[in-house]
Coordinates of C-alpha atoms in Angstrom, one line a residue:
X20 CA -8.0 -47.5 -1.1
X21 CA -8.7 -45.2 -4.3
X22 CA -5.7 -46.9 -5.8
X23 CA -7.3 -50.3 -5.9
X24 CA -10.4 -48.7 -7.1
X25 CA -8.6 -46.9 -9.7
X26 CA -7.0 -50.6 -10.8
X27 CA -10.1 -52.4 -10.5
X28 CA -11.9 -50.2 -12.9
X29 CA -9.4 -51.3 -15.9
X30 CA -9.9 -50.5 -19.0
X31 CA -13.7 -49.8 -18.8
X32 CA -12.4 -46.7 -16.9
X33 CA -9.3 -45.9 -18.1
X34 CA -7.7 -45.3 -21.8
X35 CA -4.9 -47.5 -20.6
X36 CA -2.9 -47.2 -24.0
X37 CA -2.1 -43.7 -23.2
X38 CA -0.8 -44.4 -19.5
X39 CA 2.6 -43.4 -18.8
X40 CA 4.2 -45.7 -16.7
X41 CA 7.6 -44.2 -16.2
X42 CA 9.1 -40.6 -16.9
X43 CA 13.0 -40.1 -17.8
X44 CA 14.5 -38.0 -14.7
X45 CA 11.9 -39.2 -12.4
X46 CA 13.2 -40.9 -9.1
X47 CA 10.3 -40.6 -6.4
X48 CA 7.6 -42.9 -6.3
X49 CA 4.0 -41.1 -7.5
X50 CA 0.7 -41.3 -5.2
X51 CA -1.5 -40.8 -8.7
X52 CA -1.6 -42.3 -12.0
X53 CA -1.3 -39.8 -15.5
X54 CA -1.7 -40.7 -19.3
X55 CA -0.3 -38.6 -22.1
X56 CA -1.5 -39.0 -25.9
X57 CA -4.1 -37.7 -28.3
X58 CA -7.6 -36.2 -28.8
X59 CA -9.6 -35.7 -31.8
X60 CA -10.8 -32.5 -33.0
X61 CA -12.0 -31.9 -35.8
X62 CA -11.3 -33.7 -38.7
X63 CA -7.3 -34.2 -39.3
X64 CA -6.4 -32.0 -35.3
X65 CA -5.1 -33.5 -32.6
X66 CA -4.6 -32.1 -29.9
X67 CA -2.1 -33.6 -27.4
X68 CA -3.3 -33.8 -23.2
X69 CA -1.5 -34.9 -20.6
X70 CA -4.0 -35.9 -17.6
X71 CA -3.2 -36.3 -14.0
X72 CA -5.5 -37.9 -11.4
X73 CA -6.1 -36.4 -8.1
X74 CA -3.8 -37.3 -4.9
X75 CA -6.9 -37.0 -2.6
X76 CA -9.9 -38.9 -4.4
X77 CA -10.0 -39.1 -8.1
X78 CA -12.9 -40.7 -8.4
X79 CA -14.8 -37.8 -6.5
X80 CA -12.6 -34.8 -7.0
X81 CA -13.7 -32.2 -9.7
X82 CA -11.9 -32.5 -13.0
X83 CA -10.0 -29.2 -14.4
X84 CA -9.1 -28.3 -17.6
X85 CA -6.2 -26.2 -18.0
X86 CA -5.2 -24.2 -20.7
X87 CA -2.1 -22.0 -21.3
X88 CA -2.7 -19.2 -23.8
X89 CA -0.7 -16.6 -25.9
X90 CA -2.1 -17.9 -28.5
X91 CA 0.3 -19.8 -29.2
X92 CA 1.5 -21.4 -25.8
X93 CA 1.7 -24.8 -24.4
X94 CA 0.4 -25.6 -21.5
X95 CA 2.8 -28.2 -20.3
X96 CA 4.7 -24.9 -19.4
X97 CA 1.8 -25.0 -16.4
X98 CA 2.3 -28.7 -15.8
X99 CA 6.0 -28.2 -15.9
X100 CA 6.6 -24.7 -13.8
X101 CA 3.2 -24.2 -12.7
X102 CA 0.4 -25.8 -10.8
X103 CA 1.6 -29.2 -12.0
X104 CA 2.7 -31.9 -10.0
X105 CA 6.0 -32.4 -11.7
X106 CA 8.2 -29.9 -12.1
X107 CA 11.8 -30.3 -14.2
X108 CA 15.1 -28.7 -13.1
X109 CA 17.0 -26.0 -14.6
X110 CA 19.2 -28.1 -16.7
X111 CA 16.1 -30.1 -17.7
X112 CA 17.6 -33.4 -16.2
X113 CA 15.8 -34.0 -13.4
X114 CA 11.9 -34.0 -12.5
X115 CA 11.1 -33.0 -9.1
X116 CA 7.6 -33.0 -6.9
X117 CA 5.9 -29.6 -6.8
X118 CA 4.0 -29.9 -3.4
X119 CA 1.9 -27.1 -4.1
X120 CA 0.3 -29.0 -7.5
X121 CA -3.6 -28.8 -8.2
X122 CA -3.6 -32.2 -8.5
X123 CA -3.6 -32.3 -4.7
X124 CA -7.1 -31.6 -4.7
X125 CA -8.4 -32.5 -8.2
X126 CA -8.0 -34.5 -11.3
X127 CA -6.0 -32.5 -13.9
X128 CA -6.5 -32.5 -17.7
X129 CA -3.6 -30.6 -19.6
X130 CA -4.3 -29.1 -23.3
X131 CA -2.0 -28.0 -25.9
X132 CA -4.3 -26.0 -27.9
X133 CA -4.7 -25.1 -30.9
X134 CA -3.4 -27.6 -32.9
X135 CA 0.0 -26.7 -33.8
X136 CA 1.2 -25.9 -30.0
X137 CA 3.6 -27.6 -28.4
X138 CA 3.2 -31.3 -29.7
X139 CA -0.1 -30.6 -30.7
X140 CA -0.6 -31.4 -34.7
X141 CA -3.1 -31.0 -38.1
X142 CA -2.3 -33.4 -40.6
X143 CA -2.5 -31.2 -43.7
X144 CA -0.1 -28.5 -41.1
X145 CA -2.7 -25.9 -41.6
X146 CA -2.5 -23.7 -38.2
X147 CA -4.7 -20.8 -39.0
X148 CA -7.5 -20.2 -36.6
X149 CA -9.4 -18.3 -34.6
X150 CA -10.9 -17.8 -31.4
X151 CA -14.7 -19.2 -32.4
X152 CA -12.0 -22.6 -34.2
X153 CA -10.3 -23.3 -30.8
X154 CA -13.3 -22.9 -28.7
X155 CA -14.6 -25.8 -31.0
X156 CA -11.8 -27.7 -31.3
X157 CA -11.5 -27.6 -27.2
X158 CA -14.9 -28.9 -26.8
X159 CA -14.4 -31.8 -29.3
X160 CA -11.3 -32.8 -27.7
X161 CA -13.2 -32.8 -24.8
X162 CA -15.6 -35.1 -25.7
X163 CA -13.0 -37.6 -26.7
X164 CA -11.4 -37.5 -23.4
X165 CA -14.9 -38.1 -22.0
X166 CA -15.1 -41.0 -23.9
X167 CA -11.9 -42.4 -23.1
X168 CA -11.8 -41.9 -19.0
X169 CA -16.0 -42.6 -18.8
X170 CA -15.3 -43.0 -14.9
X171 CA -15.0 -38.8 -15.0
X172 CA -17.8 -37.8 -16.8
X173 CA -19.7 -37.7 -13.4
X174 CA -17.7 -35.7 -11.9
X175 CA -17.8 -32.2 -11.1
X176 CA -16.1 -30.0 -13.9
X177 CA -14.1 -26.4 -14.0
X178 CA -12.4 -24.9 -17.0
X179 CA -9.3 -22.7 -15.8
X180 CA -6.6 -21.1 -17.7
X181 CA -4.6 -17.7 -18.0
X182 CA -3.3 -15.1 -20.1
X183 CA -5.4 -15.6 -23.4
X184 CA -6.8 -18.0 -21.5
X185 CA -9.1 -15.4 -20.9
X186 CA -10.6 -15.7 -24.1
X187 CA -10.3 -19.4 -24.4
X188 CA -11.8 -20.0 -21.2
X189 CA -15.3 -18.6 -21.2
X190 CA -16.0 -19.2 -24.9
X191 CA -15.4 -22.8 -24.1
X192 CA -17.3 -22.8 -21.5
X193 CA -20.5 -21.7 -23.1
X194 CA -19.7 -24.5 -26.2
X195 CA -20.6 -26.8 -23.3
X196 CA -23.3 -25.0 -22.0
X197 CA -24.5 -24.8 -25.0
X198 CA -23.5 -28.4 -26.7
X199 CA -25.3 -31.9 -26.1
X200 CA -22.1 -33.2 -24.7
X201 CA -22.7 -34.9 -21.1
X202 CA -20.4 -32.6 -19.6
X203 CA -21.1 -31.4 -15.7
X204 CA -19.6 -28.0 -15.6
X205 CA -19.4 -26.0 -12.4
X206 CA -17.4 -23.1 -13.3
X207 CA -14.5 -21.6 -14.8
X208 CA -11.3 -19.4 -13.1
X209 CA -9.2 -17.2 -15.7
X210 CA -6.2 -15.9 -13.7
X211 CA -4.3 -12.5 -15.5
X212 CA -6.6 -13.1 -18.4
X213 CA -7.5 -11.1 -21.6
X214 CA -11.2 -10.2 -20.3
X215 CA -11.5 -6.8 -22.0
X216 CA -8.7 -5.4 -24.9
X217 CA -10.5 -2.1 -24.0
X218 CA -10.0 -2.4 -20.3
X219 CA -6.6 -4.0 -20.8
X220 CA -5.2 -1.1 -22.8
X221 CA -6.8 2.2 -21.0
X222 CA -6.0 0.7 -17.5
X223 CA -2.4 -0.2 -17.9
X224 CA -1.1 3.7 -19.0
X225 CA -2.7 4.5 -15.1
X226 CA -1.1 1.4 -13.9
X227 CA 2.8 2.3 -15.5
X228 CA 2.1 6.0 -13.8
X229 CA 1.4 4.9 -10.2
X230 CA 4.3 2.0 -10.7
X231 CA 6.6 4.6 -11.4
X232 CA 7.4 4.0 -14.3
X233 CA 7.1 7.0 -16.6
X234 CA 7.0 11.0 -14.5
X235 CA 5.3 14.0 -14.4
X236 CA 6.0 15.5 -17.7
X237 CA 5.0 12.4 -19.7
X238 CA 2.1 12.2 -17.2
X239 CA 1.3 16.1 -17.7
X240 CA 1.2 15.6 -21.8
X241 CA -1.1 12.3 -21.5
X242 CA -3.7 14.3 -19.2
X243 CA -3.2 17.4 -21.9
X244 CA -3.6 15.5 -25.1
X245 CA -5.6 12.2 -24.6
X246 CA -8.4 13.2 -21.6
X247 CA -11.1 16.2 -22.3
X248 CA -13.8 17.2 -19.5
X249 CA -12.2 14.6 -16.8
X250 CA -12.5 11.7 -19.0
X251 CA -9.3 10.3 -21.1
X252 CA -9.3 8.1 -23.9
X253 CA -5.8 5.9 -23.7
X254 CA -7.7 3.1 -25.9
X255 CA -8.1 4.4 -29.3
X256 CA -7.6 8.1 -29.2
X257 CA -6.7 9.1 -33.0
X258 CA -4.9 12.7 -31.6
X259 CA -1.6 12.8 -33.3
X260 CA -0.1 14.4 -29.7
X261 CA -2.3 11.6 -28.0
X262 CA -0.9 8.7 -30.3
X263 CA 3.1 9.9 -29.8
X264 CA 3.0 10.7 -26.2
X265 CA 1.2 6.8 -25.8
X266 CA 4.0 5.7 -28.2
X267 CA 6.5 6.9 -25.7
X268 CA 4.3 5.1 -22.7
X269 CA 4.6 1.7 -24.2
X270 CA 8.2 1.7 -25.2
X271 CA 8.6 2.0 -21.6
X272 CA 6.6 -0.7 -20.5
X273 CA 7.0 -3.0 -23.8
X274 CA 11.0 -2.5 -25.2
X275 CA 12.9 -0.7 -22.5
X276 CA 13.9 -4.1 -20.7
X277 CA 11.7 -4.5 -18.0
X278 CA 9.8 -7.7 -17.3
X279 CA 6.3 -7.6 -19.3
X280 CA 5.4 -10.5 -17.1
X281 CA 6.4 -9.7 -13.7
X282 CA 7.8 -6.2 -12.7
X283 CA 9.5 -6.5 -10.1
X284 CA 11.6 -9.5 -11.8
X285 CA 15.0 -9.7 -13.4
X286 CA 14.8 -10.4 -17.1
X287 CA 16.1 -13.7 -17.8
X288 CA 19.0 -13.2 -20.4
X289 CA 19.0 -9.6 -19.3
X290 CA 17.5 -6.6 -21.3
X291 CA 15.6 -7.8 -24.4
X292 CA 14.9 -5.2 -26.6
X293 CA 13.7 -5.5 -30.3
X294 CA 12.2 -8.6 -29.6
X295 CA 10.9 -9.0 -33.2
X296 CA 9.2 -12.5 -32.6
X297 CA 7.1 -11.3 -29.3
X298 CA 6.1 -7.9 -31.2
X299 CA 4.4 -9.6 -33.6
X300 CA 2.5 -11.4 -30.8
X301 CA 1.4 -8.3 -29.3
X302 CA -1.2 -7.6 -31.9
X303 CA -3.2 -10.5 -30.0
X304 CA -3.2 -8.7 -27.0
X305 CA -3.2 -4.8 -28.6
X306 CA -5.7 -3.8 -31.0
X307 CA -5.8 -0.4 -31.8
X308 CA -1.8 0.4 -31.2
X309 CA 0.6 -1.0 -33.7
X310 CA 4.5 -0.7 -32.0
X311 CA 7.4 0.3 -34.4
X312 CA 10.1 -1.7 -33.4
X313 CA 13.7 -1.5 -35.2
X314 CA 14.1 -4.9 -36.3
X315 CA 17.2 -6.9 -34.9
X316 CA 18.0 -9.0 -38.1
X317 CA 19.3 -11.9 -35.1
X318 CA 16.6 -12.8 -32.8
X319 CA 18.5 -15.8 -31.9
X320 CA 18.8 -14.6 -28.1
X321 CA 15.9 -13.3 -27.7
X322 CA 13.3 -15.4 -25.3
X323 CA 9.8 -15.8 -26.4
X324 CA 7.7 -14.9 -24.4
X325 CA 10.8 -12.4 -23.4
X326 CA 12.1 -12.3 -19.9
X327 CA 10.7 -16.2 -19.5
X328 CA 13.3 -18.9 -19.3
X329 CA 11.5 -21.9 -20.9
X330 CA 14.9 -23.7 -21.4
X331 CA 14.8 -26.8 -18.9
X332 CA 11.3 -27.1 -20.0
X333 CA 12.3 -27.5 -23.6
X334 CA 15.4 -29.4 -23.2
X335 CA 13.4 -32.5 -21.1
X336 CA 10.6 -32.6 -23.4
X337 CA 12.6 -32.8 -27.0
X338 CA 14.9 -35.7 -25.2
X339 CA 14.0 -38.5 -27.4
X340 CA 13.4 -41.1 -24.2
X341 CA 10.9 -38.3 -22.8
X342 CA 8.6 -38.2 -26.5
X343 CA 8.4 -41.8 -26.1
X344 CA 7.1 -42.2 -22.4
X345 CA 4.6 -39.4 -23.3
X346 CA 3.4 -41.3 -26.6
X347 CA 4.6 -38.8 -28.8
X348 CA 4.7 -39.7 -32.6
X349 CA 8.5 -39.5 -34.5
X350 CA 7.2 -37.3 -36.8
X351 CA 5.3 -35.0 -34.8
X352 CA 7.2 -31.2 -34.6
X353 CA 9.5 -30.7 -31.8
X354 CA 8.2 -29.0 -28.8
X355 CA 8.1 -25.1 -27.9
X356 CA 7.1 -23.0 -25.3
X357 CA 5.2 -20.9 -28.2
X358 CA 4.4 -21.5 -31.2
X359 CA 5.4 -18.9 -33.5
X360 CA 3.6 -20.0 -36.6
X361 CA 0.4 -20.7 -34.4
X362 CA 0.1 -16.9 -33.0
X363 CA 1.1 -15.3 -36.4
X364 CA -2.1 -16.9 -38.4
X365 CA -4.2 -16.3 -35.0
X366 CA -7.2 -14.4 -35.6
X367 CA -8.9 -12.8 -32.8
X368 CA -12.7 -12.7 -33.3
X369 CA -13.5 -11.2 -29.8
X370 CA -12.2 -8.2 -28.2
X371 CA -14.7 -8.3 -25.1
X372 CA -15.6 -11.4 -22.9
X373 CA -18.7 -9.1 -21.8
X374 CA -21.7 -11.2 -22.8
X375 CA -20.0 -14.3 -22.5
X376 CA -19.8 -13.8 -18.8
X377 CA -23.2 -12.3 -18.4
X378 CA -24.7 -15.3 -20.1
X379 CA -22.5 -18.0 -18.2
X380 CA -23.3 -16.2 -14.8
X381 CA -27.3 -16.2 -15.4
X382 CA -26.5 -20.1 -15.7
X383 CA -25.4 -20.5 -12.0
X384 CA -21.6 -20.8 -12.9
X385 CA -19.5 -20.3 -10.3
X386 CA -16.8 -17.6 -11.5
X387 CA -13.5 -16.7 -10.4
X388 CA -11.1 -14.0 -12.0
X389 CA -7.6 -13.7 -10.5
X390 CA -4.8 -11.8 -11.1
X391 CA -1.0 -11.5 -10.1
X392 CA -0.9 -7.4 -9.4
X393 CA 2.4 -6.8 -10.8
X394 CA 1.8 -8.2 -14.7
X395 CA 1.9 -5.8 -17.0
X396 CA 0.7 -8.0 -19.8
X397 CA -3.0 -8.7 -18.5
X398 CA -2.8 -6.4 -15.4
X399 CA -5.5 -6.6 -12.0
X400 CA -6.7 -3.1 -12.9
X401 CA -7.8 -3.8 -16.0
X402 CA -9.7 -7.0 -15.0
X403 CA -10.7 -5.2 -12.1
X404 CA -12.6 -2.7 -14.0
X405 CA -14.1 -5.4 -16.3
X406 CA -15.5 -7.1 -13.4
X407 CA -17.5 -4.3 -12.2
X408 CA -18.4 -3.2 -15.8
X409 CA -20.6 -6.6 -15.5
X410 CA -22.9 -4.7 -13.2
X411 CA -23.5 -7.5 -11.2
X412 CA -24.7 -6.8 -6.9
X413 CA -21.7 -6.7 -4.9
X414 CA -22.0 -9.1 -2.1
X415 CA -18.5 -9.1 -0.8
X416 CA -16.6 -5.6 -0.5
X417 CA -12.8 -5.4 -1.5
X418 CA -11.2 -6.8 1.7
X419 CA -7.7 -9.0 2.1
X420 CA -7.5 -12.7 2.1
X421 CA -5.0 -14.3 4.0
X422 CA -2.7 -17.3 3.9
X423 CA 0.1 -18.3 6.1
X424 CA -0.6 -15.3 8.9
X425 CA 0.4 -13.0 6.2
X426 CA -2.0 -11.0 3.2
X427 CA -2.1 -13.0 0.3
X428 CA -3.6 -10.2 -1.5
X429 CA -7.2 -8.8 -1.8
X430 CA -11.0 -10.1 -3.0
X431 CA -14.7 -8.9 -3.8
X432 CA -17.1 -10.6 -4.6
X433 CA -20.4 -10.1 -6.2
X434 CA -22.9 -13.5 -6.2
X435 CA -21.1 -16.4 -8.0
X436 CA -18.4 -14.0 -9.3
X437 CA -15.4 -13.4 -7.3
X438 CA -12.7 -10.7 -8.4
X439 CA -9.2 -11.7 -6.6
X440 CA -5.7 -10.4 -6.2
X441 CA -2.4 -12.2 -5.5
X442 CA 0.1 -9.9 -3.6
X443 CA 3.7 -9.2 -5.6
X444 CA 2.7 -12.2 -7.8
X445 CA 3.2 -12.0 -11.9
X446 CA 1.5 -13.4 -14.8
X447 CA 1.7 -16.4 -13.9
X448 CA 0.7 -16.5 -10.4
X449 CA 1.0 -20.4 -9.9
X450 CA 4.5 -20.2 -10.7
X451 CA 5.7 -17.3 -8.6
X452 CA 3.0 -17.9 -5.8
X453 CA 2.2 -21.4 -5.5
X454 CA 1.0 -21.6 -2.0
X455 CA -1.3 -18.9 -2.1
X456 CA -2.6 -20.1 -5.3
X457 CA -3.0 -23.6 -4.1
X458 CA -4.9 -22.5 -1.1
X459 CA -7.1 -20.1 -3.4
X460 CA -8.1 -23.0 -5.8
X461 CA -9.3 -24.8 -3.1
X462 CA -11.3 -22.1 -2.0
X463 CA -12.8 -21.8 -5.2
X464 CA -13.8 -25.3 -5.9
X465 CA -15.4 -25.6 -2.5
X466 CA -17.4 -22.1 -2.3
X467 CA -15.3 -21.6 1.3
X468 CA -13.9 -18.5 1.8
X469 CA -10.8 -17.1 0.8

């Protein structure tokens, strides 16, 4: 029934010019309809989306913006391996249907931001920019998709993302609380985000400790040179003792070899170490720290973001046949999983989400922060701690959730806020837990509990 609804609205509801029709690879027959092209930023960006309707009810499902982060990332690596409802196979031939996509239950809007990820593009190929830039940029984009699917501007509206996500989430989200756009946000969810660089960093020497990763006598000179009168400083303690025994914490965690991204993991391509293209990444995500890493004059083999396999993702979307179902221009740069040249101009502007979440939470936005609990790169303790530094009244104590007779992991919740874990999932928890992160998206756009 929605289908004929969705075809009787025609082009007043629709930008049909960006419909794709068929994709390369694909042999089962879809139950939604999806567009792919361009929105305008500001003057000279445009940023590519691809947008998937809901297999339930488009036309009364909540629309969801998704955004991948790094900075630097594309999020068609989430439509692709992710909460998408196509995934690709590993030789990047084939498209298969991911029966745990979001799309089940809501319309999805896919954005490679900032300009210069993935097939994302600025005419004059300018891609410096900053956090206050893509926040922006996002809503302006935003705005043109409005404009061209006016059928959704109705409809309830969440902003969700991950990683740096965590920064490019809430700052978007108050551009639209803020803006005069006609925009009917709900809420936002930031899963393993950057929330806190200060959080982030103290929480994750205590995390690499009880994981077992470092022992006693690294432990012993940590406790000795970085805490005084019970209370340690593992952020930005200027101690020369302090500052080598830290160095010798994050070579473990950061160049020994183990999975940033997922701990308990293999490293795809094996042990990466000297991964000059990711360490110059890591000064988005660590401030005060700057790693000394023996440059490996071939990075050729190296994986970016390391441990991460992107390769069946990047093989189907540079085929030629693939750019053209997708509307993608012949002179538009070929695709990557991250953009190098995108995260070295980044500039990071904010190092705490603090008052961006105290401000969007006195608005009534429903909030969830979730995290895989073995990432290293954005781990739950961390976001755990920013959560309660928000001082908002607990209404929910820490207690499991369950799916599928089994613990999925564990929640608290305090008001509109919810604080969630995902049992033995990474970084990217709709990737390595899709069920349980299915079933915990549709708990959080209903309100029902987890």
């Amino acid at each position: 029934m929605w289908w004929a609804l969705l075809f009787l609205c025609g082009v007043q509801g629709y930008f049909i010019s960006d419909e794709v029709l068929s994709l390369p690879g694909l042999v089962n027959k879809l139950n939604f309809r999806q567009w792919s092209g361009y929105l305008q930023a500001s003057s000279g960006k445009h940023l590519h989306y691809w947008f998937v309707t809901s297999q339930r009810n488009p036309l009364k499902d909540p629309v969801i913006l998704w955004l991948n982060g790094g900075p630097g990332c594309s999020s068609l690596d989430g439509f692709l391996s992710e909460n998408g409802p196509l995934h690709v196979n590993d030789d990047g031939s084939t498209l298969y249907i991911n029966k745990y996509s979001w799309n089940k239950v809501a319309n999805v809007l896919y954005l490679e931001s900032p300009a210069g990820v993935g097939f994302s593009y600025s005419d004059d190929k300018d891609y410096a920019t900053n956090d206050d830039e893509v926040a922006e940029n996002n809503y302006l984009a935003l705005q043109d998709f409005f404009s061209k699917f006016p059928n959704f501007t109705e409809n309830d509206f969440y902003v969700t993302g991950e990683s740096y996500g965590g920064i490019y989430v809430p700052t978007l989200s108050m551009k639209i609380t803020n803006g005069p756009a006609k925009i009917n946000l709900k809420g936002f969810a930031v899963g393993n985000g950057l929330s806190s660089a200060y959080f982030n960093d103290q929480s994750i020497v205590y995390f690499a400790y009880y994981h077992g990763l470092f022992g006693d006598t690294l432990w012993s000179k940590l406790n000795r040179y970085c805490c005084k009168d019970g209370s340690c400083n593992f952020f930005n303690n200027s101690e020369p003792n302090c500052q080598e025994s830290l160095k010798e914490v994050f070579t473990i965690i950061y160049n020994s070899g183990l999975n940033l991204y997922s701990l308990y993991m293999d490293c795809a391509g094996g042990i990466q170490r000297s991964n000059m293209r990711f360490h110059k990444d890591l000064k988005n995500l660590f401030k005060f720290y700057q790693f000394e890493v023996v440059e490996d004059t071939d990075d050729s083999d190296k994986l970016v973001p390391p441990c991460i396999n992107g390769t069946a993702q990047w093989t189907w979307l540079n085929r030629a046949d693939v750019r053209k179902a997708l509307h993608i221009p012949e002179n538009v740069q070929s695709w990557e999983l991250c953009s190098e040249v995108v995260g070295k101009g980044y500039q990071n502007i904010y190092s705490t989400m603090r008052d961006f979440y105290l401000k969007l939470l006195n608005k009534g936005l429903r909030v969830l922060v979730y995290n895989g609990d073995i990432d290293m790169a954005c781990n739950f303790l961390g976001d755990n701690w920013f959560v309660q530094s928000l001082n908002q009244q607990k209404t929910l104590d820490y207690q499991p959730w369950i799916y599928n007779k089994q613990i999925a992991g564990f929640y608290e919740q305090y008001g509109n806020l919810t604080f969630l874990t995902v049992k033995g999932a990474g970084h990217m928890v709709p990737q390595w837990a899709p069920a349980q992160a299915l079933k915990m998206f549709e708990s959080f756009l209903s309100g029902s509990t987890y």
